[in-house]
Coordinates of C-alpha atoms and ligand atoms in Angstrom, one line a residue:
M1297 CA 108.1 91.9 91.5
H1298 CA 107.7 91.8 95.4
E1299 CA 111.1 89.5 95.4
G1300 CA 113.0 91.3 93.1
D1301 CA 111.9 94.9 95.3
T1302 CA 113.0 92.7 98.1
L1303 CA 116.5 91.8 97.2
V1304 CA 117.0 95.3 95.8
A1305 CA 116.1 96.7 99.5
G1306 CA 118.5 94.2 100.7
A1307 CA 121.4 95.5 99.2
G1308 CA 123.3 92.3 97.9
L1309 CA 122.8 90.9 101.7
C1310 CA 119.4 88.9 101.4
D1311 CA 119.3 85.1 101.4
E1312 CA 117.6 84.5 98.2
Q1313 CA 116.1 81.2 99.4
A1314 CA 114.9 83.1 102.1
V1315 CA 113.1 85.8 100.6
E1316 CA 111.7 83.3 97.7
T1317 CA 110.2 81.2 100.9
L1318 CA 108.6 84.6 101.9
V1319 CA 107.3 85.6 98.8
T1320 CA 105.6 82.1 97.5
E1321 CA 104.5 81.1 101.2
G1322 CA 103.5 84.5 102.2
T1323 CA 99.5 84.5 100.4
K1324 CA 98.6 81.1 102.1
Y1325 CA 99.3 82.5 106.0
I1326 CA 97.5 86.1 104.6
K1327 CA 94.6 83.9 103.7
Q1328 CA 94.9 81.9 106.8
L1329 CA 94.8 84.7 109.2
I1330 CA 92.2 86.2 107.2
E1331 CA 90.0 82.9 108.0
W1332 CA 90.7 83.1 111.8
G1333 CA 88.9 86.4 111.6
G1334 CA 91.7 89.0 110.8
E1335 CA 89.8 92.0 109.0
F1336 CA 92.0 93.8 106.3
D1337 CA 90.5 97.1 104.6
R1338 CA 88.0 96.2 101.4
E1339 CA 86.5 98.6 99.2
G1340 CA 83.2 96.7 97.6
G1341 CA 84.2 93.4 99.3
K1342 CA 87.7 93.5 98.0
L1343 CA 91.0 94.1 99.7
V1344 CA 92.3 97.7 99.1
F1345 CA 96.2 97.1 98.3
T1346 CA 98.3 100.4 99.2
Q1347 CA 102.2 101.0 97.9
E1348 CA 104.9 101.6 100.6
A1349 CA 108.7 103.3 99.5
A1350 CA 110.5 100.9 97.4
H1351 CA 107.7 98.9 96.5
S1352 CA 106.8 98.9 92.4
R1353 CA 103.5 98.6 92.6
R1354 CA 100.3 98.3 95.1
R1355 CA 100.4 95.3 97.0
I1356 CA 100.2 95.6 100.8
I1357 CA 96.7 95.3 102.2
H1358 CA 96.4 97.3 105.6
A1359 CA 93.7 97.0 108.8
H1360 CA 91.8 100.0 110.1
G1361 CA 93.7 102.1 108.1
D1362 CA 96.9 102.4 110.1
S1363 CA 96.7 99.4 112.7
T1364 CA 97.3 96.6 110.8
G1365 CA 100.3 95.5 113.5
A1366 CA 97.3 95.7 116.1
E1367 CA 94.7 94.0 114.0
F1368 CA 97.3 90.7 113.2
V1369 CA 97.9 90.4 116.9
R1370 CA 93.9 90.7 117.8
S1371 CA 93.5 87.6 115.3
L1372 CA 96.5 85.5 116.6
I1373 CA 95.7 85.9 120.3
A1374 CA 92.3 85.1 119.6
R1375 CA 92.7 82.3 117.5
A1376 CA 95.6 81.2 120.3
G1377 CA 93.1 81.4 122.7
Q1378 CA 90.6 78.8 121.3
E1379 CA 93.2 76.0 121.5
K1380 CA 92.9 73.9 124.7
T1381 CA 96.6 72.9 124.8
I1382 CA 97.9 76.4 124.7
N1383 CA 98.2 78.2 128.1
L1384 CA 98.8 81.6 127.6
T1385 CA 100.7 83.7 130.4
P1386 CA 100.1 87.9 129.4
F1387 CA 102.7 90.0 131.3
A1388 CA 105.4 87.0 131.9
N1389 CA 108.4 88.4 131.8
T1390 CA 111.3 86.3 130.5
E1391 CA 114.9 86.7 132.2
S1392 CA 117.0 84.2 130.7
L1393 CA 117.1 80.7 129.0
I1394 CA 117.7 77.4 130.8
V1395 CA 121.0 75.7 129.0
R1396 CA 121.7 71.9 129.5
D1397 CA 124.8 70.0 127.9
G1398 CA 124.6 72.4 124.9
R1399 CA 120.9 72.5 124.3
C1400 CA 118.2 75.4 125.2
V1401 CA 115.5 73.4 127.6
G1402 CA 113.6 76.0 129.3
V1403 CA 113.2 79.7 130.6
R1404 CA 113.1 81.5 133.7
F1405 CA 110.8 84.1 133.7
L1406 CA 109.1 86.7 135.9
D1407 CA 105.5 84.9 136.8
P1408 CA 103.1 88.4 136.7
V1409 CA 100.1 86.9 139.1
L1410 CA 102.6 85.2 141.6
R1411 CA 104.8 87.8 141.2
Q1412 CA 107.6 85.4 141.6
P1413 CA 110.5 84.0 139.4
R1414 CA 109.6 80.5 137.7
E1415 CA 111.3 78.3 135.6
I1416 CA 109.5 76.1 133.1
Y1417 CA 111.1 73.4 130.8
A1418 CA 110.3 72.4 127.3
K1419 CA 111.7 70.2 124.8
A1420 CA 111.6 73.2 122.2
V1421 CA 111.7 77.2 123.1
V1422 CA 110.6 79.6 120.3
M1423 CA 111.7 83.0 120.9
A1424 CA 109.4 85.8 119.6
T1425 CA 110.5 89.0 122.0
G1426 CA 110.8 91.4 119.1
G1427 CA 113.4 93.8 118.1
A1428 CA 115.3 96.8 120.0
G1429 CA 115.1 99.5 118.8
Q1430 CA 114.9 100.9 122.2
L1431 CA 118.7 100.8 122.3
Y1432 CA 118.3 104.7 120.4
Q1433 CA 117.5 107.7 122.3
H1434 CA 114.8 108.5 119.6
T1435 CA 112.6 105.5 118.5
T1436 CA 109.2 104.6 117.0
N1437 CA 109.4 101.3 119.0
P1438 CA 107.1 100.8 122.1
P1439 CA 109.1 100.8 125.3
V1440 CA 108.8 96.9 125.3
A1441 CA 111.3 96.8 122.5
T1442 CA 114.5 96.3 123.9
G1443 CA 116.0 93.4 122.7
D1444 CA 116.2 91.2 125.5
G1445 CA 115.6 88.0 123.6
M1446 CA 118.7 88.9 121.2
A1447 CA 120.9 89.3 124.6
M1448 CA 119.0 86.7 126.3
A1449 CA 120.1 84.2 123.1
Y1450 CA 123.2 85.3 122.7
F1451 CA 124.0 84.7 126.3
A1452 CA 123.1 81.0 126.0
G1453 CA 125.3 80.6 123.3
A1454 CA 123.4 81.1 120.0
E1455 CA 124.9 83.2 117.1
M1456 CA 123.8 86.7 116.2
A1457 CA 123.9 87.8 112.4
D1458 CA 124.0 91.2 111.0
M1459 CA 123.5 93.2 114.1
E1460 CA 124.8 96.3 112.6
F1461 CA 121.8 96.8 110.2
I1462 CA 119.3 99.0 111.9
Q1463 CA 117.1 100.6 109.9
F1464 CA 115.9 104.4 110.8
H1465 CA 112.5 105.3 109.8
P1466 CA 112.8 108.6 108.0
T1467 CA 109.5 110.3 109.4
A1468 CA 108.8 110.0 112.7
L1469 CA 106.9 113.3 114.2
N1470 CA 109.3 115.6 116.2
L1471 CA 107.1 117.2 118.7
E1472 CA 109.2 118.6 121.8
K1473 CA 106.6 116.7 124.0
A1474 CA 105.1 113.8 122.0
P1475 CA 106.5 110.8 121.7
R1476 CA 108.5 109.9 118.1
F1477 CA 105.2 108.8 116.6
L1478 CA 105.8 107.1 113.2
L1479 CA 104.3 109.2 110.1
S1480 CA 103.4 105.9 108.1
E1481 CA 105.2 105.2 104.9
A1482 CA 102.1 104.9 102.9
M1483 CA 101.9 108.9 103.4
R1484 CA 104.9 109.4 101.2
G1485 CA 103.3 106.5 99.2
E1486 CA 99.9 108.3 98.9
G1487 CA 101.4 111.2 97.9
G1488 CA 102.5 113.3 100.4
S1489 CA 106.2 115.3 99.9
L1490 CA 108.8 116.3 102.0
K1491 CA 110.1 119.7 102.8
N1492 CA 112.5 121.9 104.0
K1493 CA 112.1 125.0 106.6
Y1494 CA 111.9 127.5 103.3
G1495 CA 109.2 125.0 102.1
E1496 CA 110.7 123.6 99.2
R1497 CA 110.8 119.8 98.4
F1498 CA 114.1 118.2 98.7
M1499 CA 114.1 114.6 97.5
P1500 CA 114.6 115.2 94.1
R1501 CA 117.3 116.3 95.0
Y1502 CA 119.1 113.5 96.3
D1503 CA 117.4 110.5 94.8
E1504 CA 115.6 109.8 91.6
R1505 CA 112.8 107.9 93.4
A1506 CA 112.2 111.1 95.5
E1507 CA 110.1 110.4 98.4
L1508 CA 109.9 106.3 97.5
A1509 CA 113.7 106.1 97.7
P1510 CA 114.3 102.9 100.5
R1511 CA 114.4 104.3 103.9
D1512 CA 118.3 104.8 104.4
I1513 CA 118.5 106.8 101.6
V1514 CA 115.5 109.0 102.6
A1515 CA 117.2 109.1 106.1
R1516 CA 120.3 109.9 105.6
S1517 CA 118.7 112.7 102.7
I1518 CA 116.8 114.2 106.0
V1519 CA 120.1 114.3 107.8
A1520 CA 121.9 115.9 105.1
E1521 CA 119.3 118.8 104.7
M1522 CA 118.7 119.5 108.1
R1523 CA 122.3 120.3 108.5
R1524 CA 122.4 122.0 105.2
T1525 CA 119.7 124.4 106.4
G1526 CA 120.9 124.3 110.2
T1527 CA 117.4 122.7 111.7
R1528 CA 116.5 119.2 113.8
T1529 CA 113.7 118.8 111.5
V1530 CA 112.0 118.5 108.0
F1531 CA 108.3 118.7 107.3
L1532 CA 105.9 116.4 105.5
D1533 CA 103.0 118.0 103.4
M1534 CA 100.2 116.1 103.4
T1535 CA 98.0 119.4 101.9
A1536 CA 97.7 118.4 98.7
L1537 CA 95.4 115.4 99.3
D1538 CA 91.9 115.4 100.0
E1539 CA 91.0 115.6 103.7
D1540 CA 88.4 112.8 103.7
F1541 CA 90.3 110.8 102.3
L1542 CA 93.3 111.2 104.7
K1543 CA 91.0 110.8 107.6
H1544 CA 90.0 107.9 106.1
R1545 CA 93.2 106.3 105.4
F1546 CA 95.2 107.5 108.5
P1547 CA 92.8 107.3 111.0
K1548 CA 95.5 106.8 113.9
I1549 CA 97.7 109.2 112.5
Y1550 CA 94.7 111.9 111.9
E1551 CA 94.2 111.7 115.5
T1552 CA 97.2 111.6 117.1
C1553 CA 98.5 114.4 115.2
K1554 CA 95.1 116.7 116.4
F1555 CA 95.8 115.5 119.7
Y1556 CA 99.2 117.6 119.3
G1557 CA 97.5 120.4 117.5
L1558 CA 98.3 119.4 114.1
D1559 CA 95.5 119.0 111.3
I1560 CA 97.5 116.7 108.8
A1561 CA 95.5 118.3 105.8
K1562 CA 96.2 121.8 106.6
D1563 CA 99.2 121.8 108.3
M1564 CA 103.2 120.8 108.0
L1565 CA 103.9 118.2 109.8
P1566 CA 107.4 117.8 111.6
V1567 CA 109.3 115.2 111.4
S1568 CA 112.7 113.7 111.6
P1569 CA 114.4 110.1 112.1
A1570 CA 113.9 107.5 114.4
S1571 CA 115.4 103.9 114.9
H1572 CA 112.4 101.7 113.8
Y1573 CA 113.8 97.9 113.2
C1574 CA 116.6 95.7 113.4
M1575 CA 117.5 93.4 110.3
G1576 CA 119.9 91.7 112.1
G1577 CA 119.3 89.4 115.7
I1578 CA 119.1 85.5 116.2
R1579 CA 120.7 83.7 113.4
T1580 CA 118.5 81.0 111.9
D1581 CA 117.8 78.8 109.2
L1582 CA 114.4 78.5 106.9
W1583 CA 112.6 76.9 109.7
G1584 CA 113.5 79.3 112.3
R1585 CA 116.3 76.6 114.1
S1586 CA 118.9 78.7 115.9
T1587 CA 122.3 77.3 116.4
L1588 CA 121.5 76.5 119.7
P1589 CA 119.7 73.1 119.4
G1590 CA 116.2 73.6 121.4
L1591 CA 116.1 77.3 120.8
Y1592 CA 113.8 78.3 117.6
A1593 CA 113.1 82.0 116.8
A1594 CA 110.7 83.7 114.9
G1595 CA 109.7 87.6 113.9
E1596 CA 112.3 90.6 114.3
V1597 CA 114.5 89.0 117.1
T1598 CA 115.7 86.7 113.8
C1599 CA 117.7 87.3 111.3
T1600 CA 116.4 84.9 109.2
G1601 CA 118.3 86.4 105.9
V1602 CA 114.9 87.8 104.7
H1603 CA 115.9 91.9 104.7
G1604 CA 119.6 91.5 104.0
A1605 CA 121.2 94.9 104.8
N1606 CA 117.5 96.9 104.5
R1607 CA 114.0 96.0 105.1
L1608 CA 111.6 96.7 102.4
A1609 CA 109.0 98.3 104.2
S1610 CA 105.8 95.9 105.3
N1611 CA 107.8 92.8 105.1
S1612 CA 108.3 92.2 108.6
L1613 CA 104.7 91.4 110.0
L1614 CA 104.9 89.0 106.8
E1615 CA 107.7 87.4 107.9
G1616 CA 106.6 87.0 111.4
L1617 CA 103.6 85.0 109.8
V1618 CA 105.5 82.5 107.4
F1619 CA 108.6 81.9 109.6
G1620 CA 106.5 81.9 113.0
A1621 CA 104.4 78.9 111.3
R1622 CA 107.9 77.5 110.2
A1623 CA 109.4 77.9 113.5
G1624 CA 106.6 76.6 114.8
S1625 CA 106.5 73.3 113.0
A1626 CA 109.9 72.6 112.9
A1627 CA 109.8 72.8 116.8
A1628 CA 106.8 70.7 117.1
A1629 CA 108.8 67.9 114.5
D1630 CA 112.2 68.3 116.5
S1631 CA 110.5 68.1 120.0
L1632 CA 109.6 64.2 118.5
K1633 CA 113.1 63.3 118.4
A1634 CA 114.6 65.2 121.4
Q1635 CA 115.6 63.4 124.5
V1636 CA 115.4 66.0 127.0
S1637 CA 116.1 65.1 130.6
S1638 CA 114.8 67.5 132.7
P1639 CA 112.7 68.1 135.6
K1640 CA 109.1 67.6 134.7
S1641 CA 108.8 69.0 131.5
Q1642 CA 106.0 71.8 130.7
D1643 CA 105.2 72.7 134.5
A1644 CA 106.5 75.8 135.4
R1645 CA 108.1 75.6 138.8
P1646 CA 109.5 78.7 141.7
V1647 CA 112.9 79.0 141.8
A1648 CA 115.7 81.4 143.0
L1649 CA 116.7 83.9 141.0
D1650 CA 118.9 87.0 141.9
L1651 CA 116.5 89.7 142.3
E1652 CA 118.8 91.9 144.1
H1653 CA 119.5 94.2 142.0
G1654 CA 115.8 94.3 140.5
T1655 CA 114.6 93.1 136.9
Q1656 CA 114.3 96.2 135.1
I1657 CA 116.9 98.1 133.2
S1658 CA 118.4 100.7 135.4
T1659 CA 116.9 104.3 134.2
A1660 CA 120.9 105.6 134.3
V1661 CA 122.3 102.9 132.1
K1662 CA 119.3 102.5 129.6
K1663 CA 119.5 106.7 129.3
R1664 CA 123.5 106.5 129.2
V1665 CA 123.4 103.8 126.7
K1666 CA 120.4 105.4 124.7
R1667 CA 122.4 108.5 124.0
I1668 CA 125.8 106.7 123.1
M1669 CA 123.8 104.5 120.5
W1670 CA 122.2 107.7 118.9
E1671 CA 125.8 109.7 118.6
R1672 CA 128.2 107.2 118.1
V1673 CA 126.4 104.3 116.4
G1674 CA 123.4 106.2 114.8
I1675 CA 122.6 106.9 110.8
L1676 CA 126.3 108.0 110.6
R1677 CA 129.3 106.5 112.0
D1678 CA 132.7 106.1 112.3
K1679 CA 135.6 104.3 113.3
D1680 CA 136.1 106.7 116.1
S1681 CA 133.1 107.1 117.1
L1682 CA 132.3 103.5 117.5
K1683 CA 135.4 102.8 119.1
R1684 CA 134.6 105.3 121.4
A1685 CA 130.8 104.0 122.3
I1686 CA 132.6 100.3 122.9
K1687 CA 134.5 102.0 125.6
E1688 CA 132.1 103.4 127.1
F1689 CA 129.7 100.0 127.3
D1690 CA 132.7 98.5 128.6
Q1691 CA 133.0 101.2 131.3
I1692 CA 129.1 101.0 132.0
A1693 CA 129.3 96.6 131.5
A1694 CA 131.9 97.0 134.5
G1695 CA 129.3 98.0 136.7
N1696 CA 127.2 96.2 139.2
L1697 CA 124.1 95.3 136.7
S1698 CA 120.9 93.5 136.6
T1699 CA 120.6 90.9 134.5
S1700 CA 118.1 93.3 132.5
S1701 CA 120.4 96.5 132.3
R1702 CA 123.3 93.7 131.5
N1703 CA 121.4 92.1 128.3
F1704 CA 120.7 95.9 127.4
V1705 CA 124.3 97.4 127.2
T1706 CA 125.7 94.1 125.8
L1707 CA 123.2 94.3 123.0
A1708 CA 124.3 97.8 122.3
R1709 CA 128.3 96.0 122.2
L1710 CA 126.9 94.1 120.1
V1711 CA 125.5 96.5 117.5
A1712 CA 128.6 98.6 117.7
T1713 CA 131.4 95.6 117.2
S1714 CA 129.6 94.5 114.0
A1715 CA 129.4 98.3 112.4
L1716 CA 133.0 98.9 113.4
W1717 CA 133.9 95.3 111.9
R1718 CA 132.1 95.9 109.0
E1719 CA 134.5 98.8 106.4
E1720 CA 132.0 99.2 104.0
S1721 CA 128.2 101.2 103.8
R1722 CA 125.5 99.2 102.4
G1723 CA 121.7 99.2 103.3
G1724 CA 120.9 100.6 106.9
H1725 CA 124.3 100.7 107.7
F1726 CA 126.6 104.1 106.8
R1727 CA 130.2 104.7 107.5
N1728 CA 131.2 108.2 106.9
D1729 CA 134.9 106.9 106.8
F1730 CA 133.8 104.1 104.1
P1731 CA 131.0 105.5 102.3
E1732 CA 131.1 102.6 99.3
Q1733 CA 129.9 99.6 99.3
D1734 CA 132.4 96.7 99.1
D1735 CA 132.1 93.3 97.7
K1736 CA 134.7 91.9 100.1
F1737 CA 131.9 92.4 102.6
K1738 CA 128.9 91.1 101.3
V1739 CA 129.3 88.3 103.6
H1740 CA 126.7 88.3 106.8
S1741 CA 129.0 89.2 110.3
I1742 CA 128.7 86.6 112.9
Q1743 CA 128.7 87.3 116.8
E1744 CA 128.6 84.4 118.9
I1745 CA 129.8 84.6 123.1
G1746 CA 133.8 83.9 123.3
S1747 CA 135.3 84.1 119.6
P1748 CA 135.6 87.3 117.6
I1749 CA 133.3 88.4 115.3
Y1750 CA 133.6 86.8 111.4
G1751 CA 131.7 87.2 108.0
S1752 CA 129.8 84.5 106.5
E1753 CA 128.8 84.1 103.4
K1754 CA 125.5 82.0 104.2
I1755 CA 122.8 82.5 106.9
S1756 CA 121.2 79.2 106.7
P1757 CA 123.3 76.1 106.0
S1758 CA 126.0 75.8 108.8
V1759 CA 123.2 76.5 111.3
Q1760 CA 120.8 73.2 110.1
I1761 CA 124.0 71.1 110.3
K1762 CA 124.7 72.1 113.6
N1763 CA 121.3 71.2 114.8
Q1764 CA 121.2 68.0 113.1
Ligands
FAD1857 C1 104.8 102.4 114.9 C2 105.2 101.1 114.0 C3 104.7 100.6 113.0 C4 105.1 99.2 111.8 N1 104.1 99.3 111.0 C5 104.7 97.8 110.5 C6 103.8 98.0 109.3 O1 102.6 98.7 108.8 N2 103.7 96.6 108.4 C7 105.0 96.1 108.6 O2 105.5 94.8 108.0 N3 105.9 95.9 109.8 C8 105.4 97.3 110.5 N4 106.4 97.5 111.7 C9 107.5 95.9 112.3 C10 106.7 95.4 113.3 O3 105.6 96.2 113.7 C11 107.6 94.4 113.6 O4 108.8 94.5 113.3 C12 106.9 93.2 114.3 O5 105.8 93.7 115.3 C13 107.7 92.6 114.9 O6 106.9 91.6 115.4 P1 107.2 90.5 116.4 O7 105.9 89.6 116.9 O8 109.0 89.9 116.1 O9 107.8 91.4 118.1 P2 106.7 92.4 118.9 O10 105.5 92.6 117.9 O11 107.4 93.0 118.9 O12 106.4 91.4 120.0 C14 107.2 91.5 120.7 C15 106.9 90.8 122.3 O13 107.3 89.7 122.9 C16 107.0 90.6 124.3 N5 108.3 90.8 125.1 C17 109.4 91.7 124.8 N6 110.4 90.9 125.8 C18 110.1 89.9 126.2 C19 110.8 89.3 127.7 N7 111.9 89.2 127.8 N8 109.5 88.3 128.2 C20 108.6 88.2 127.7 N9 108.0 89.0 126.7 C21 108.8 90.0 126.1 C22 106.7 92.0 124.1 O14 106.4 92.3 125.2 C23 106.0 92.2 122.7 O15 104.8 91.9 123.0 C24 106.2 98.7 112.6 C25 107.2 99.0 113.4 C26 106.3 100.0 114.2 C27 107.1 100.4 115.8

């Protein structure tokens, strides 16, 4: 069962209502995406389903072999382009949220065409800026995944939940001069095995589910095996599979590996873990409402409670679809009641922003934060490493920083603070000094600017009350 698999992967911290919403409404939105032109892989006219880690059966559709996310984006943008009431401004960089009388009433952004800072007012703002994988030195995420949407929401007064839960993907390509390209979970789902430098398959020694164990277990097993054998890599072996099948099933991976001199049908592929997904984010209810009235959120920037302490593979695109639709309809419905007295609602207008320090994250800050996160707030954590990380983040934050640099280091501090607070190991969060799961911590960590961190049994209810 999809619901059961999601709850097991979430290690006791999933919001059951959120998971139920995901699995019951998911099919409806997938069908809608197909009606809107989404093209998913088929055989004989029928959709092809694959299996990924911790799924008990084949239930995952894919597009163009291994480009499912790109197909979601392509079909959604094409659909949005058909709506006359939607104005798309590609490459606009949002800098901060505008808050008046405790309500989010708009955004400040850098207009890419006019090359000018501007602000735009609205009765509702929906944040969909994605995750924060770039906080780490090694990541599968694109350069834009810096998590600034999370930091903007935090600075504007929204609550953040479960920031300590970061998913590390076990198998990112590990070649010196190549980016950490993702070698998809589905490769193990289709029969790939993990081997150490001696060519020995090691996963059965760590977990009875072997290569199909949840990601956090596979990632930690790889780290343990690398330490045991004194190496910085293990290998993904796909050589038992048919070459034509591999070319057809994983075309992008096949081509990328070929570009770097590897034939996935013949060579052992060097892999190691890399940061991949943030389970935590802006605390929302089941309709994408944050705790800041007027601010809604959907996708990886949120914590809806769907993923708990660990995301089940491929649940994120589905979460974006289901809760994106819900956030959109709640934003529209709530807007009818909202009284917002702001200048020229919906018209973007020029504004003076402090651009003295530039709008980008400084290279030095980025490099230092990423290294600290990888070494001290990474796959294996403990009290000392986390305290040292927080101290270093405070030193960095005391400097004269651009807004983007401040966002970046603040977000890193939020992850480290919640990881220090959670004195147990659960899902994507592993403490060497507290290696067991402890039911005292079967709660969500909540952080809000100006208040101490605390644990909450629920993600949703208090959020709804505050927004009424
Ligand atoms: C390599 C890889 C493979 C994956 N494969 C799968 C898979 O097969 N199935 C699955 O379910 N999930 C998969 N995931 C996870 C999934 O892709 C993400 O969780 C999902 O894309 C998140 O969607 P999103 O819309 O929330 O954010 P994103 O897709 O990250 O989109 C966020 C957008 O916001 C923009 N943005 C960011 N900051 C700002 C700002 N300040 N101002 C303006 N715009 C901004 C970004 O440029 C980006 O366009 C994969 C992730 C990676 C990295």
